[in-house]
Amino acid sequence: MIGLDISTAICLYLGIALAALLGYWLRFERGRSFEKYELSPKEVWTCGICAYTYVDSLHETLSQCPQCHSWNRKSEPADT
Ligand SMILES: [Zn+2]
């Protein structure tokens, strides 16, 4: 049988465990990819009451302001 003292055995155990964790982490990170989210001007709302600017991507014509809870109608974007 191979003679090992306790400190060498602990170092081997920790090294193997950390190498396995690193391998799983790298494998998980390689498979992950984030889609780039682009904000369209249709999703940006400005409240007519409190002038709060917020994002609502669920509604197209009417949206409720999250700050003052008033309803806002989408207006045509002004040309600059
Ligand atoms: Zn508001």
Short mmCIF file of N, CA, C and O and ligand atoms in Angstrom, two decimals:
data_model
loop_
_atom_site.label_atom_id
_atom_site.label_comp_id
_atom_site.label_asym_id
_atom_site.label_seq_id
_atom_site.Cartn_x
_atom_site.Cartn_y
_atom_site.Cartn_z
N MET A 1 0.84 -1.19 0.00
CA MET A 1 0.00 0.00 0.00
C MET A 1 0.88 1.24 0.00
O MET A 1 1.98 1.24 0.53
N ILE A 2 0.36 2.31 -0.61
CA ILE A 2 1.12 3.55 -0.71
C ILE A 2 1.08 4.27 0.63
O ILE A 2 0.01 4.46 1.21
N GLY A 3 2.23 4.65 1.10
CA GLY A 3 2.28 5.35 2.38
C GLY A 3 2.01 6.83 2.21
O GLY A 3 2.70 7.51 1.46
N LEU A 4 0.97 7.36 2.86
CA LEU A 4 0.62 8.77 2.81
C LEU A 4 0.48 9.28 4.23
O LEU A 4 -0.18 8.64 5.05
N ASP A 5 1.07 10.43 4.51
CA ASP A 5 0.76 11.03 5.80
C ASP A 5 -0.50 11.86 5.68
O ASP A 5 -1.00 12.12 4.58
N ILE A 6 -1.05 12.28 6.79
CA ILE A 6 -2.37 12.90 6.80
C ILE A 6 -2.39 14.24 6.05
O ILE A 6 -3.36 14.56 5.36
N SER A 7 -1.30 15.03 6.12
CA SER A 7 -1.31 16.32 5.44
C SER A 7 -1.29 16.15 3.93
O SER A 7 -1.97 16.89 3.20
N THR A 8 -0.54 15.18 3.43
CA THR A 8 -0.54 14.93 1.99
C THR A 8 -1.91 14.44 1.52
O THR A 8 -2.40 14.87 0.46
N ALA A 9 -2.54 13.61 2.31
CA ALA A 9 -3.87 13.12 1.93
C ALA A 9 -4.89 14.25 1.89
O ALA A 9 -5.70 14.34 0.97
N ILE A 10 -4.81 15.16 2.87
CA ILE A 10 -5.74 16.29 2.89
C ILE A 10 -5.48 17.21 1.70
O ILE A 10 -6.42 17.68 1.04
N CYS A 11 -4.20 17.45 1.39
CA CYS A 11 -3.88 18.30 0.23
C CYS A 11 -4.37 17.66 -1.06
O CYS A 11 -4.92 18.35 -1.94
N LEU A 12 -4.21 16.36 -1.21
CA LEU A 12 -4.70 15.67 -2.40
C LEU A 12 -6.23 15.77 -2.48
O LEU A 12 -6.79 16.06 -3.55
N TYR A 13 -6.91 15.56 -1.37
CA TYR A 13 -8.36 15.61 -1.35
C TYR A 13 -8.86 17.00 -1.73
O TYR A 13 -9.74 17.15 -2.58
N LEU A 14 -8.26 18.04 -1.12
CA LEU A 14 -8.69 19.41 -1.43
C LEU A 14 -8.35 19.78 -2.87
O LEU A 14 -9.14 20.45 -3.55
N GLY A 15 -7.21 19.36 -3.36
CA GLY A 15 -6.83 19.67 -4.73
C GLY A 15 -7.77 19.05 -5.73
O GLY A 15 -8.20 19.70 -6.70
N ILE A 16 -8.12 17.79 -5.51
CA ILE A 16 -9.04 17.11 -6.43
C ILE A 16 -10.43 17.75 -6.37
O ILE A 16 -11.07 18.00 -7.40
N ALA A 17 -10.89 18.10 -5.17
CA ALA A 17 -12.20 18.72 -5.03
C ALA A 17 -12.23 20.08 -5.70
O ALA A 17 -13.19 20.43 -6.40
N LEU A 18 -11.19 20.90 -5.51
CA LEU A 18 -11.16 22.22 -6.13
C LEU A 18 -11.04 22.12 -7.64
O LEU A 18 -11.64 22.91 -8.37
N ALA A 19 -10.28 21.14 -8.14
CA ALA A 19 -10.17 20.97 -9.59
C ALA A 19 -11.52 20.56 -10.18
O ALA A 19 -11.90 21.04 -11.25
N ALA A 20 -12.27 19.73 -9.47
CA ALA A 20 -13.59 19.34 -9.96
C ALA A 20 -14.52 20.54 -9.96
O ALA A 20 -15.28 20.75 -10.92
N LEU A 21 -14.49 21.35 -8.91
CA LEU A 21 -15.32 22.55 -8.87
C LEU A 21 -14.96 23.52 -9.99
O LEU A 21 -15.84 24.09 -10.63
N LEU A 22 -13.67 23.70 -10.24
CA LEU A 22 -13.24 24.58 -11.31
C LEU A 22 -13.71 24.06 -12.67
O LEU A 22 -14.16 24.82 -13.52
N GLY A 23 -13.63 22.75 -12.85
CA GLY A 23 -14.09 22.16 -14.10
C GLY A 23 -15.58 22.37 -14.31
O GLY A 23 -16.01 22.74 -15.40
N TYR A 24 -16.39 22.14 -13.27
CA TYR A 24 -17.84 22.37 -13.39
C TYR A 24 -18.13 23.84 -13.65
O TYR A 24 -19.02 24.18 -14.43
N TRP A 25 -17.41 24.73 -12.98
CA TRP A 25 -17.64 26.17 -13.14
C TRP A 25 -17.34 26.60 -14.57
O TRP A 25 -18.12 27.32 -15.21
N LEU A 26 -16.20 26.17 -15.09
CA LEU A 26 -15.84 26.54 -16.46
C LEU A 26 -16.84 25.98 -17.46
O LEU A 26 -17.21 26.64 -18.43
N ARG A 27 -17.31 24.76 -17.21
CA ARG A 27 -18.29 24.15 -18.12
C ARG A 27 -19.61 24.91 -18.08
O ARG A 27 -20.25 25.13 -19.09
N PHE A 28 -20.01 25.36 -16.89
CA PHE A 28 -21.25 26.11 -16.75
C PHE A 28 -21.12 27.48 -17.41
O PHE A 28 -22.02 27.93 -18.10
N GLU A 29 -20.00 28.15 -17.21
CA GLU A 29 -19.81 29.49 -17.77
C GLU A 29 -19.70 29.45 -19.29
O GLU A 29 -20.10 30.39 -19.96
N ARG A 30 -19.16 28.40 -19.85
CA ARG A 30 -19.01 28.31 -21.30
C ARG A 30 -20.37 28.18 -21.98
O ARG A 30 -20.60 28.72 -23.05
N GLY A 31 -21.30 27.49 -21.34
CA GLY A 31 -22.60 27.30 -21.94
C GLY A 31 -23.53 28.47 -21.78
O GLY A 31 -24.58 28.52 -22.40
N ARG A 32 -23.15 29.41 -20.94
CA ARG A 32 -24.04 30.54 -20.68
C ARG A 32 -23.76 31.66 -21.67
O ARG A 32 -22.63 32.04 -21.92
N SER A 33 -24.83 32.16 -22.26
CA SER A 33 -24.67 33.33 -23.12
C SER A 33 -25.87 34.22 -22.91
O SER A 33 -27.00 33.74 -22.81
N PHE A 34 -25.65 35.48 -22.81
CA PHE A 34 -26.71 36.43 -22.60
C PHE A 34 -27.10 37.07 -23.93
O PHE A 34 -26.24 37.45 -24.71
N GLU A 35 -28.39 37.17 -24.13
CA GLU A 35 -28.84 37.90 -25.30
C GLU A 35 -28.72 39.39 -25.02
O GLU A 35 -29.00 39.85 -23.93
N LYS A 36 -28.31 40.09 -26.03
CA LYS A 36 -28.19 41.53 -25.87
C LYS A 36 -29.58 42.15 -25.94
O LYS A 36 -30.32 41.91 -26.89
N TYR A 37 -29.92 42.89 -24.91
CA TYR A 37 -31.24 43.51 -24.86
C TYR A 37 -31.12 44.93 -25.36
O TYR A 37 -30.35 45.72 -24.86
N GLU A 38 -31.91 45.23 -26.38
CA GLU A 38 -31.92 46.58 -26.92
C GLU A 38 -33.25 47.22 -26.60
O GLU A 38 -34.30 46.63 -26.84
N LEU A 39 -33.20 48.40 -26.08
CA LEU A 39 -34.40 49.12 -25.68
C LEU A 39 -34.93 49.89 -26.88
O LEU A 39 -34.22 50.68 -27.49
N SER A 40 -36.18 49.61 -27.23
CA SER A 40 -36.76 50.34 -28.34
C SER A 40 -37.47 51.57 -27.80
O SER A 40 -37.94 51.59 -26.66
N PRO A 41 -37.58 52.62 -28.59
CA PRO A 41 -38.23 53.85 -28.11
C PRO A 41 -39.71 53.64 -27.79
O PRO A 41 -40.28 54.41 -27.03
N LYS A 42 -40.35 52.59 -28.35
CA LYS A 42 -41.75 52.34 -28.04
C LYS A 42 -41.93 51.90 -26.60
O LYS A 42 -43.03 52.00 -26.05
N GLU A 43 -40.90 51.38 -25.96
CA GLU A 43 -41.01 50.86 -24.60
C GLU A 43 -40.72 51.92 -23.55
O GLU A 43 -40.89 51.67 -22.36
N VAL A 44 -40.25 53.08 -23.96
CA VAL A 44 -39.94 54.14 -23.01
C VAL A 44 -41.13 55.07 -22.91
O VAL A 44 -41.60 55.60 -23.91
N TRP A 45 -41.62 55.25 -21.70
CA TRP A 45 -42.78 56.08 -21.46
C TRP A 45 -42.37 57.23 -20.56
O TRP A 45 -41.53 57.08 -19.68
N THR A 46 -43.00 58.38 -20.78
CA THR A 46 -42.82 59.52 -19.90
C THR A 46 -44.20 59.92 -19.38
O THR A 46 -45.12 60.17 -20.17
N CYS A 47 -44.34 59.94 -18.08
CA CYS A 47 -45.63 60.24 -17.48
C CYS A 47 -45.99 61.70 -17.73
O CYS A 47 -45.15 62.59 -17.58
N GLY A 48 -47.25 61.92 -18.12
CA GLY A 48 -47.71 63.29 -18.37
C GLY A 48 -48.01 64.05 -17.10
O GLY A 48 -48.14 65.27 -17.12
N ILE A 49 -48.16 63.38 -15.99
CA ILE A 49 -48.50 64.02 -14.73
C ILE A 49 -47.24 64.37 -13.93
O ILE A 49 -47.02 65.50 -13.53
N CYS A 50 -46.40 63.37 -13.70
CA CYS A 50 -45.23 63.59 -12.83
C CYS A 50 -43.93 63.61 -13.61
O CYS A 50 -42.86 63.75 -13.01
N ALA A 51 -43.98 63.44 -14.92
CA ALA A 51 -42.80 63.48 -15.78
C ALA A 51 -41.80 62.39 -15.45
O ALA A 51 -40.60 62.51 -15.73
N TYR A 52 -42.28 61.31 -14.89
CA TYR A 52 -41.42 60.18 -14.57
C TYR A 52 -41.20 59.35 -15.83
O TYR A 52 -42.15 59.04 -16.55
N THR A 53 -39.98 59.03 -16.15
CA THR A 53 -39.66 58.22 -17.32
C THR A 53 -39.44 56.78 -16.89
O THR A 53 -38.66 56.52 -15.99
N TYR A 54 -40.16 55.87 -17.54
CA TYR A 54 -40.07 54.47 -17.16
C TYR A 54 -40.17 53.60 -18.39
O TYR A 54 -40.44 54.08 -19.49
N VAL A 55 -39.95 52.31 -18.21
CA VAL A 55 -39.97 51.35 -19.30
C VAL A 55 -41.15 50.41 -19.09
O VAL A 55 -41.31 49.84 -18.01
N ASP A 56 -41.99 50.30 -20.10
CA ASP A 56 -43.10 49.35 -20.08
C ASP A 56 -43.14 48.66 -21.43
O ASP A 56 -43.53 49.25 -22.43
N SER A 57 -42.72 47.42 -21.48
CA SER A 57 -42.66 46.71 -22.76
C SER A 57 -43.91 45.86 -22.98
O SER A 57 -44.03 45.22 -24.01
N LEU A 58 -44.85 45.86 -22.03
CA LEU A 58 -46.02 45.01 -22.15
C LEU A 58 -47.18 45.72 -22.84
O LEU A 58 -48.00 45.08 -23.48
N HIS A 59 -47.28 47.03 -22.67
CA HIS A 59 -48.42 47.77 -23.21
C HIS A 59 -47.96 48.66 -24.35
O HIS A 59 -46.84 49.15 -24.36
N GLU A 60 -48.87 48.85 -25.32
CA GLU A 60 -48.49 49.63 -26.50
C GLU A 60 -49.21 50.96 -26.58
O GLU A 60 -48.68 51.92 -27.13
N THR A 61 -50.46 51.02 -26.08
CA THR A 61 -51.21 52.26 -26.22
C THR A 61 -51.44 52.94 -24.87
O THR A 61 -51.38 54.16 -24.78
N LEU A 62 -51.73 52.17 -23.83
CA LEU A 62 -51.98 52.72 -22.51
C LEU A 62 -51.03 52.08 -21.51
O LEU A 62 -50.80 50.87 -21.54
N SER A 63 -50.52 52.89 -20.62
CA SER A 63 -49.61 52.36 -19.61
C SER A 63 -49.81 53.13 -18.32
O SER A 63 -50.11 54.32 -18.33
N GLN A 64 -49.63 52.44 -17.21
CA GLN A 64 -49.81 53.08 -15.91
C GLN A 64 -48.46 53.45 -15.33
O GLN A 64 -47.53 52.64 -15.30
N CYS A 65 -48.36 54.69 -14.89
CA CYS A 65 -47.11 55.17 -14.31
C CYS A 65 -46.84 54.44 -12.99
O CYS A 65 -47.71 54.37 -12.13
N PRO A 66 -45.66 53.88 -12.81
CA PRO A 66 -45.37 53.17 -11.56
C PRO A 66 -45.17 54.10 -10.37
O PRO A 66 -45.18 53.65 -9.23
N GLN A 67 -45.01 55.39 -10.62
CA GLN A 67 -44.76 56.30 -9.51
C GLN A 67 -46.04 56.96 -9.01
O GLN A 67 -46.33 56.93 -7.82
N CYS A 68 -46.85 57.53 -9.92
CA CYS A 68 -48.06 58.22 -9.49
C CYS A 68 -49.32 57.45 -9.86
O CYS A 68 -50.42 57.88 -9.55
N HIS A 69 -49.20 56.31 -10.54
CA HIS A 69 -50.30 55.41 -10.90
C HIS A 69 -51.32 56.06 -11.81
O HIS A 69 -52.47 55.63 -11.84
N SER A 70 -50.96 57.08 -12.53
CA SER A 70 -51.88 57.66 -13.51
C SER A 70 -51.65 56.96 -14.85
O SER A 70 -50.59 56.42 -15.12
N TRP A 71 -52.72 56.99 -15.67
CA TRP A 71 -52.65 56.31 -16.96
C TRP A 71 -52.10 57.26 -18.01
O TRP A 71 -52.46 58.43 -18.04
N ASN A 72 -51.26 56.75 -18.88
CA ASN A 72 -50.66 57.55 -19.93
C ASN A 72 -50.97 56.91 -21.27
O ASN A 72 -50.92 55.70 -21.42
N ARG A 73 -51.28 57.77 -22.23
CA ARG A 73 -51.53 57.30 -23.60
C ARG A 73 -50.26 57.58 -24.41
O ARG A 73 -49.64 58.62 -24.26
N LYS A 74 -49.92 56.62 -25.27
CA LYS A 74 -48.72 56.79 -26.08
C LYS A 74 -48.95 57.85 -27.13
O LYS A 74 -49.91 57.80 -27.90
N SER A 75 -48.09 58.83 -27.17
CA SER A 75 -48.17 59.86 -28.17
C SER A 75 -47.14 59.61 -29.24
O SER A 75 -46.20 58.86 -29.05
N GLU A 76 -47.36 60.20 -30.38
CA GLU A 76 -46.41 60.03 -31.48
C GLU A 76 -45.08 60.67 -31.11
O GLU A 76 -45.06 61.76 -30.51
N PRO A 77 -43.99 60.01 -31.42
CA PRO A 77 -42.70 60.60 -31.10
C PRO A 77 -42.45 61.86 -31.90
O PRO A 77 -42.72 61.92 -33.10
N ALA A 78 -41.99 62.87 -31.22
CA ALA A 78 -41.74 64.15 -31.87
C ALA A 78 -40.44 64.09 -32.66
O ALA A 78 -39.45 63.53 -32.22
N ASP A 79 -40.50 64.65 -33.86
CA ASP A 79 -39.28 64.69 -34.67
C ASP A 79 -38.38 65.80 -34.17
O ASP A 79 -38.83 66.88 -33.85
N THR A 80 -37.09 65.51 -34.14
CA THR A 80 -36.15 66.51 -33.65
C THR A 80 -35.41 67.14 -34.80
O THR A 80 -35.13 66.51 -35.76
ZN ZN B 1 -46.48 59.56 -13.08
#
